Coordinates of C-alpha atoms in Angstrom, one line a residue:
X200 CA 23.5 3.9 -3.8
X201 CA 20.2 1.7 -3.8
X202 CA 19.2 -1.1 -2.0
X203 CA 16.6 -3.9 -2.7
X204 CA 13.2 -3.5 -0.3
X205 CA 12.9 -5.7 2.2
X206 CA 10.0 -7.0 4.5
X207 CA 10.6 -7.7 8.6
X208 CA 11.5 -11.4 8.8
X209 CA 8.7 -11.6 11.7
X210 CA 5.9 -10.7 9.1
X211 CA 7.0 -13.1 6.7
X212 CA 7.3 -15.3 9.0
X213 CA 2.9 -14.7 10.1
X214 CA 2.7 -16.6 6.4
X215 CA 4.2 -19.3 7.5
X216 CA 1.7 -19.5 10.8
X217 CA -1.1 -18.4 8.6
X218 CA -0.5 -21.4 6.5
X219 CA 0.0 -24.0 9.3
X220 CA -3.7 -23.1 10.4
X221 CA -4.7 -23.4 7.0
X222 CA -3.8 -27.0 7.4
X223 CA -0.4 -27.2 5.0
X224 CA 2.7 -25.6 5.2
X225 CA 5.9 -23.6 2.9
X226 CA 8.0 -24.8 1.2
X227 CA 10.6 -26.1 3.8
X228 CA 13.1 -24.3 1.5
X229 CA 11.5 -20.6 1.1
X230 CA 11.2 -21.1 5.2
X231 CA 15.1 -21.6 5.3
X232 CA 15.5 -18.8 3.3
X233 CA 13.6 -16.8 5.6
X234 CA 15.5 -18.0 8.5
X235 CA 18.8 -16.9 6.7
X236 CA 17.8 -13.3 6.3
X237 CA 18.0 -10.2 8.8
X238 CA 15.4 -8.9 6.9
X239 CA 13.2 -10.3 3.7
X240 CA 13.8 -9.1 0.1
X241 CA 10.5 -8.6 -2.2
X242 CA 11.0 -10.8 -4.4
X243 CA 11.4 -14.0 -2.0
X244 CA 8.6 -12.5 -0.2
X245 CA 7.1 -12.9 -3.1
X246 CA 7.9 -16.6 -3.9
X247 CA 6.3 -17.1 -0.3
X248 CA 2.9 -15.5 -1.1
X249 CA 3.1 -17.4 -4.1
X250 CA 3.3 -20.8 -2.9
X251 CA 0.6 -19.7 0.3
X252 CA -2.0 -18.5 -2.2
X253 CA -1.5 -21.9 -4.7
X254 CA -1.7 -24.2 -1.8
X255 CA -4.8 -22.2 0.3
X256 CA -6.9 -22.5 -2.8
X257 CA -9.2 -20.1 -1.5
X258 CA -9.5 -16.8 -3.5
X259 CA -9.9 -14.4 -0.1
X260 CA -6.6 -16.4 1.9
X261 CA -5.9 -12.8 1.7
X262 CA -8.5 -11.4 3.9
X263 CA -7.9 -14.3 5.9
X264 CA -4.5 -13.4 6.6
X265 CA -5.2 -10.0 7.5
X266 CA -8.2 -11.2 10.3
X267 CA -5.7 -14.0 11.5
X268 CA -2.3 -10.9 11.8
X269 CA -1.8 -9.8 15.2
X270 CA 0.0 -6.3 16.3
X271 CA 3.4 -9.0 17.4
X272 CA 3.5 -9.0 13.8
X273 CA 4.2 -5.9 13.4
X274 CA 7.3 -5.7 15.3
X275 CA 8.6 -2.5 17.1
X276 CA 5.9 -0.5 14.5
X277 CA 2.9 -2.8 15.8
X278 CA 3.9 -1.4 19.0
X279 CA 3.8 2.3 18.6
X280 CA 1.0 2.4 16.9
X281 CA -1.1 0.2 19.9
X282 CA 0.8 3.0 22.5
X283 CA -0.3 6.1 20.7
X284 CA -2.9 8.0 22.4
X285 CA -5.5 8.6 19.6
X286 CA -6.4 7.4 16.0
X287 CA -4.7 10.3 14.2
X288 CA -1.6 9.5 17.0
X289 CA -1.8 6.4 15.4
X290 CA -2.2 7.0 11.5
X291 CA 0.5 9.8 11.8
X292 CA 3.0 7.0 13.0
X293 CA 1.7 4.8 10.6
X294 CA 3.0 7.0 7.6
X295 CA 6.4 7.9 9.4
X296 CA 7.2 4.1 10.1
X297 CA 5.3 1.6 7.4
X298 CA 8.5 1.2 5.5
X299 CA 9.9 -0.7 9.1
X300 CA 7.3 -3.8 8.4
X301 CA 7.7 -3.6 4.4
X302 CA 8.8 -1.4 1.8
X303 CA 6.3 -3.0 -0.9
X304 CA 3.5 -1.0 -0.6
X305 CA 2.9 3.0 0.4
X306 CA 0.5 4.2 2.7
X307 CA -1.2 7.7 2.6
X308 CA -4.3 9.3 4.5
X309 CA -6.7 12.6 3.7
X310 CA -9.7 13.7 5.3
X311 CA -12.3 15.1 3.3
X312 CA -15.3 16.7 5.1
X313 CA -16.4 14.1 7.3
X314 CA -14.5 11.1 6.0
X315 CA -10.8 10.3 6.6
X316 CA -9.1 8.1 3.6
X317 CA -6.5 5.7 4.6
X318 CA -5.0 4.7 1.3
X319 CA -2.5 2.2 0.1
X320 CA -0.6 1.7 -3.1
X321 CA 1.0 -1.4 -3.7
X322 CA 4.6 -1.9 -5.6
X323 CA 4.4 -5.1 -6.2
X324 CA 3.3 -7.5 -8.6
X325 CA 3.3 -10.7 -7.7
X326 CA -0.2 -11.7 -6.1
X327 CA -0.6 -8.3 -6.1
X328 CA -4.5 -8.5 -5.3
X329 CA -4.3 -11.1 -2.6
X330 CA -1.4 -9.1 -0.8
X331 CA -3.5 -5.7 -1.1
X332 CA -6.7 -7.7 1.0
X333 CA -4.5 -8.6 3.3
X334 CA -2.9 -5.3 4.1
X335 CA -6.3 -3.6 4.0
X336 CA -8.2 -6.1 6.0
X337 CA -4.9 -5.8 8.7
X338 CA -5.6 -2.5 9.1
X339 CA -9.1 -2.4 9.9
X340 CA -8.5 -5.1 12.4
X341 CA -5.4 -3.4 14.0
X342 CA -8.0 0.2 14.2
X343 CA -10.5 -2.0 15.7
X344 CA -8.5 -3.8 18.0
X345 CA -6.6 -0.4 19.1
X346 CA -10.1 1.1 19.8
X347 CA -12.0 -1.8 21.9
X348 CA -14.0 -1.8 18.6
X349 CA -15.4 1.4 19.4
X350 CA -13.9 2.1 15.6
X351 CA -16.8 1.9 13.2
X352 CA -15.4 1.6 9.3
X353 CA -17.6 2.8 6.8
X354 CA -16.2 1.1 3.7
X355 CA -13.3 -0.6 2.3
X356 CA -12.8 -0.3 -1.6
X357 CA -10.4 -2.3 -4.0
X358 CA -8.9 -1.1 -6.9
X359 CA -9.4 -5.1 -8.5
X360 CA -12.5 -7.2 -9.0
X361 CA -13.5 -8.9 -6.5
X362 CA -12.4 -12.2 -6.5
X363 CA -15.4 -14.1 -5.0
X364 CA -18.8 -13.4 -3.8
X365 CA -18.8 -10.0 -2.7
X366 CA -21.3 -11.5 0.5
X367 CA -18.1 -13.5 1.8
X368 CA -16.1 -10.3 1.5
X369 CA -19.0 -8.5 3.9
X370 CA -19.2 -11.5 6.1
X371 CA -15.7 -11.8 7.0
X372 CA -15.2 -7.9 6.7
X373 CA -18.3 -6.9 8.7
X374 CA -19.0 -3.5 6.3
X375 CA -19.4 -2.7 2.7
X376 CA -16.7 -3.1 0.5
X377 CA -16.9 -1.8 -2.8
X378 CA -14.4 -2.8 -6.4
X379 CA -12.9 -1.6 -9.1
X380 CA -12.1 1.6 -7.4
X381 CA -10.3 4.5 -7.8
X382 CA -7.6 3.4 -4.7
X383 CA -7.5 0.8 -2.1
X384 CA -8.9 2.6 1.0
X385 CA -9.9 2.1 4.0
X386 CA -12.9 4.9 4.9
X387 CA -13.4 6.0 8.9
X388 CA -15.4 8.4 10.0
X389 CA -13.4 11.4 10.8
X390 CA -14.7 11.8 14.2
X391 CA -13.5 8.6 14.4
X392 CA -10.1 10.3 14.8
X393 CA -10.2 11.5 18.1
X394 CA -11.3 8.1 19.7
X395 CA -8.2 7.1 23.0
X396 CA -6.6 3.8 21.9
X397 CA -6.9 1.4 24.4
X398 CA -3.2 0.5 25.0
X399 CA -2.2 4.3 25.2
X400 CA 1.0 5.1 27.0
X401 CA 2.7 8.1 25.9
X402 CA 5.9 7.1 27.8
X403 CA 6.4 3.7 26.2
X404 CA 5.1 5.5 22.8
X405 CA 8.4 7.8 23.0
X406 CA 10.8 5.4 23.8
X407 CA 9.2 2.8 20.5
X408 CA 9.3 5.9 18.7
X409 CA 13.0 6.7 19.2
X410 CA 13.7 2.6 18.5
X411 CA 11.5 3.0 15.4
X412 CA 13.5 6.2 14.2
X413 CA 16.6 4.1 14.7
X414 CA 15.0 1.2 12.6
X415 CA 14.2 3.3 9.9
X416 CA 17.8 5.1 9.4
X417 CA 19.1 1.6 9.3
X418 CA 17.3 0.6 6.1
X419 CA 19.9 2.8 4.6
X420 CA 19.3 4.8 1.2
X421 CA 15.9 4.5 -0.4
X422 CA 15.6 1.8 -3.0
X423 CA 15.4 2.0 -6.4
X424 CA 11.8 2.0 -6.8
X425 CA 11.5 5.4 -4.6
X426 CA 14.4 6.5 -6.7
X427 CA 12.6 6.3 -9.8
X428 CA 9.3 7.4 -8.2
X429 CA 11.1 10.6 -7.4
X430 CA 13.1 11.3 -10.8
X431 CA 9.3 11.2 -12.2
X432 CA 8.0 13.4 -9.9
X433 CA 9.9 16.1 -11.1
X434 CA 10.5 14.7 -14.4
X435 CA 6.9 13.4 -15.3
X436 CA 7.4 13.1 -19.0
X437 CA 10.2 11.3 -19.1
X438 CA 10.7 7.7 -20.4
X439 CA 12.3 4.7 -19.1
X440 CA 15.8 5.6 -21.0
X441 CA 15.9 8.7 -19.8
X442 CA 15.2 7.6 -16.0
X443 CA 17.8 4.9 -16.6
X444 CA 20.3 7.5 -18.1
X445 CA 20.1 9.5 -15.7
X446 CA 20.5 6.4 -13.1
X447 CA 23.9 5.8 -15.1
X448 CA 22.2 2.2 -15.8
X449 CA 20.4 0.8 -19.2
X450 CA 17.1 0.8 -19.9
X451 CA 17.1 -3.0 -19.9
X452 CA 19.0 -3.1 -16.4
X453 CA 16.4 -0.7 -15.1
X454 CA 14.2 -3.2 -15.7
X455 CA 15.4 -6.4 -14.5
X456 CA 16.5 -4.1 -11.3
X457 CA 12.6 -3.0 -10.7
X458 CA 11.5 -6.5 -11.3
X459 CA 13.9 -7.6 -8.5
X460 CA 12.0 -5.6 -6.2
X461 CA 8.5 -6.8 -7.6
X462 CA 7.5 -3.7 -9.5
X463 CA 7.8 -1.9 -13.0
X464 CA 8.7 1.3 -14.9
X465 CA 5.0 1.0 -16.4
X466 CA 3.2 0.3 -12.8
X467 CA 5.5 3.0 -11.3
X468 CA 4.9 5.9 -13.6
X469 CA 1.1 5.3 -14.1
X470 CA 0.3 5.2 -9.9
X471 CA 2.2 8.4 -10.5
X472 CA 1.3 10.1 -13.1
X473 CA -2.7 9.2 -11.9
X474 CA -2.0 10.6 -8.4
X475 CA -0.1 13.8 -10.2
X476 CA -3.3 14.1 -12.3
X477 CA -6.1 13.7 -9.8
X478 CA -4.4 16.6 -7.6
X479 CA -4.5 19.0 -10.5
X480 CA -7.9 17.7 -11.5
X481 CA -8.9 18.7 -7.8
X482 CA -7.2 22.0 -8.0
X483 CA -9.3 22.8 -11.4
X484 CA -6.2 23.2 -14.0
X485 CA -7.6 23.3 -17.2
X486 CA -6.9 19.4 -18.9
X487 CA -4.6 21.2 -21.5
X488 CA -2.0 22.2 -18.7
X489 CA -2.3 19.0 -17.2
X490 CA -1.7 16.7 -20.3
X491 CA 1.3 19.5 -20.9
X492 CA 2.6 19.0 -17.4
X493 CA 2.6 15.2 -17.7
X494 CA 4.2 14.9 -20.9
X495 CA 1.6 14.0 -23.0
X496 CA 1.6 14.8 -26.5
X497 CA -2.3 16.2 -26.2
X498 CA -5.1 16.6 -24.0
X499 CA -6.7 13.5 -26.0
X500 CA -3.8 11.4 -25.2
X501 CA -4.1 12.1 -21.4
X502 CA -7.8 11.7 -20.9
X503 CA -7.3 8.1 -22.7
X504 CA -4.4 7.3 -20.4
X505 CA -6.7 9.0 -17.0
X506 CA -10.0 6.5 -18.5
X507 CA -7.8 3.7 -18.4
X508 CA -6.2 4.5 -14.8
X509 CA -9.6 5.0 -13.4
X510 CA -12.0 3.8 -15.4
X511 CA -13.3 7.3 -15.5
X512 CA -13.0 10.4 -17.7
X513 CA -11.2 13.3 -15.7
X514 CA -14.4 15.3 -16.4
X515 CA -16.5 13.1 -14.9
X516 CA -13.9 12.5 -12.2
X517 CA -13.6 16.3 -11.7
X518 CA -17.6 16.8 -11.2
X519 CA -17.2 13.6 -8.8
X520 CA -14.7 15.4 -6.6
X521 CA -16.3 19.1 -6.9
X522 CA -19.9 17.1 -5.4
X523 CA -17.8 15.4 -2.7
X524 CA -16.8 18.9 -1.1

């Protein structure tokens, strides 16, 4: 059984606040919605971002939203991750418990010599870009308040344009950001790591933890998305009939199910695919085996797929991640 992703009710409700500062407010109807709700489905979630991004007219109210969230927002998952003892404490319980404040979006870290990667992979369509600022720019102001800014960020990159002046981004960001990327990340120095959280209190951090644990077995089975997402990862050349076959659904069902929860077949199997390919293009498999393993007909057909992805051929992305090391 599947069940539609929902958001925390008190995150959706931060919108609501966000806007109200903004000088307007939601639709009084979405906010009834909200209150009727013990948690937030995608897809009204996003009706509310929606009608907040239309009425802020202002292309960053994203990264707005992210500098104006505050760890309450979070809920129970805010508060683990302010109680942990370190930054790796802290990133560690981010990946167990993320699902807890929204199951729209995955998030995923890597350290890589002297850099750690905090990445996240959105699931959603609607005001997709707007939704991914404000998750990114959360972050780095939930690692900076955590750490009595003593957390220096070297970079934040975006996997869209930029959607103004890329001087507002740095003003209101405070450090470089960088578009059209490869992922939305978030780049600490890996020293960084080891730095105490403020708020540390191992105690408390056990008892949110168990809570948290509790939380997350209560969202029940995984939705549909993750479903799909794991049918393709050990069936990577398959199609959207033959994921919806197997799902004992039509391909046109499939669909409209997906869309309920904000994403796609297509968005789904090409954030896969790419992260499938980029591992094995890290490993050094020869492009033939990969194109084989991922179902495409040739190795021509997957290096035009990988360009469009990345905006990069997987050679030159190969020699990119071999001068990295």
């Amino acid at each position: 059984m599947t069940h539609t992703p929902t958001v925390t009710v008190r995150f959706t409700q931060a919108i609501s606040h966000a806007a109200e500062q903004l000088g307007f407010a939601l639709p009084t109807a979405l906010q009834q919605a909200v209150g009727e709700q013990d948690r937030v489905s995608l897809a009204l979630q996003g009706k509310i971002w929606e009608s907040f991004c239309e009425q802020a007219r202002d292309p960053l109210v994203g990264i707005q939203f992210g500098l104006a969230l505050q760890v309450g927002h979070l809920d129970t998952v805010g508060m683990v991750l302010m109680s942990c003892d370190t930054v790796e404490d802290a990133l560690d319980s981010l990946m167990d418990y993320y699902p807890i404040v929204g199951e729209g979006g995955a998030f995923s870290y890597q350290v890589h010599n002297d850099e750690c990667e905090i990445r996240y992979q959105p699931e959603y369509t609607v005001r997709q870009r707007e939704r991914v600022e404000a998750a990114m720019t959360a972050l780095l102001q939930l690692s900076r308040w955590t750490t009595g800014d003593h957390l220096q960020a070297c970079r934040i990159t975006f996997a869209h344009p930029a959607l103004d002046d890329n001087r507002r981004y740095e003003s209101l960001l405070g450090l470089p950001v960088r578009f059209a990327a490869d992922h939305n990340t978030l780049v600490l120095p890996a020293s960084d790591l080891s730095l105490p959280l403020i708020h540390a209190n191992p105690s408390l951090c056990h008892h949110l933890r168990t809570l948290a644990d509790q939380l997350l077995d209560n969202l029940g089975s995984q939705s549909l998305s993750a479903t799909v997402r794991d049918l393709l990862r050990q069936h990577p050349h398959w199609g959207k009939e033959k994921v919806a076959d197997q799902l004992a659904m039509s391909g046109r069902h499939l669909v409209r199910k997906l869309g309920e929860e904000g994403s796609s077949f297509k968005l789904l199997r090409d954030a896969l695919l790419q992260g499938m390919a980029e591992t094995e293009l890290q490993a050094g498999t020869r492009l033939a085996d990969i194109a084989d393993k991922l179902g495409f007909s040739d190795e021509s057909a997957f290096s035009k797929a990988f360009k469009r992805w990345t905006g990069t051929t997987p050679a030159q992305y190969r020699e990119k991640a071999v001068n990295s090391e």
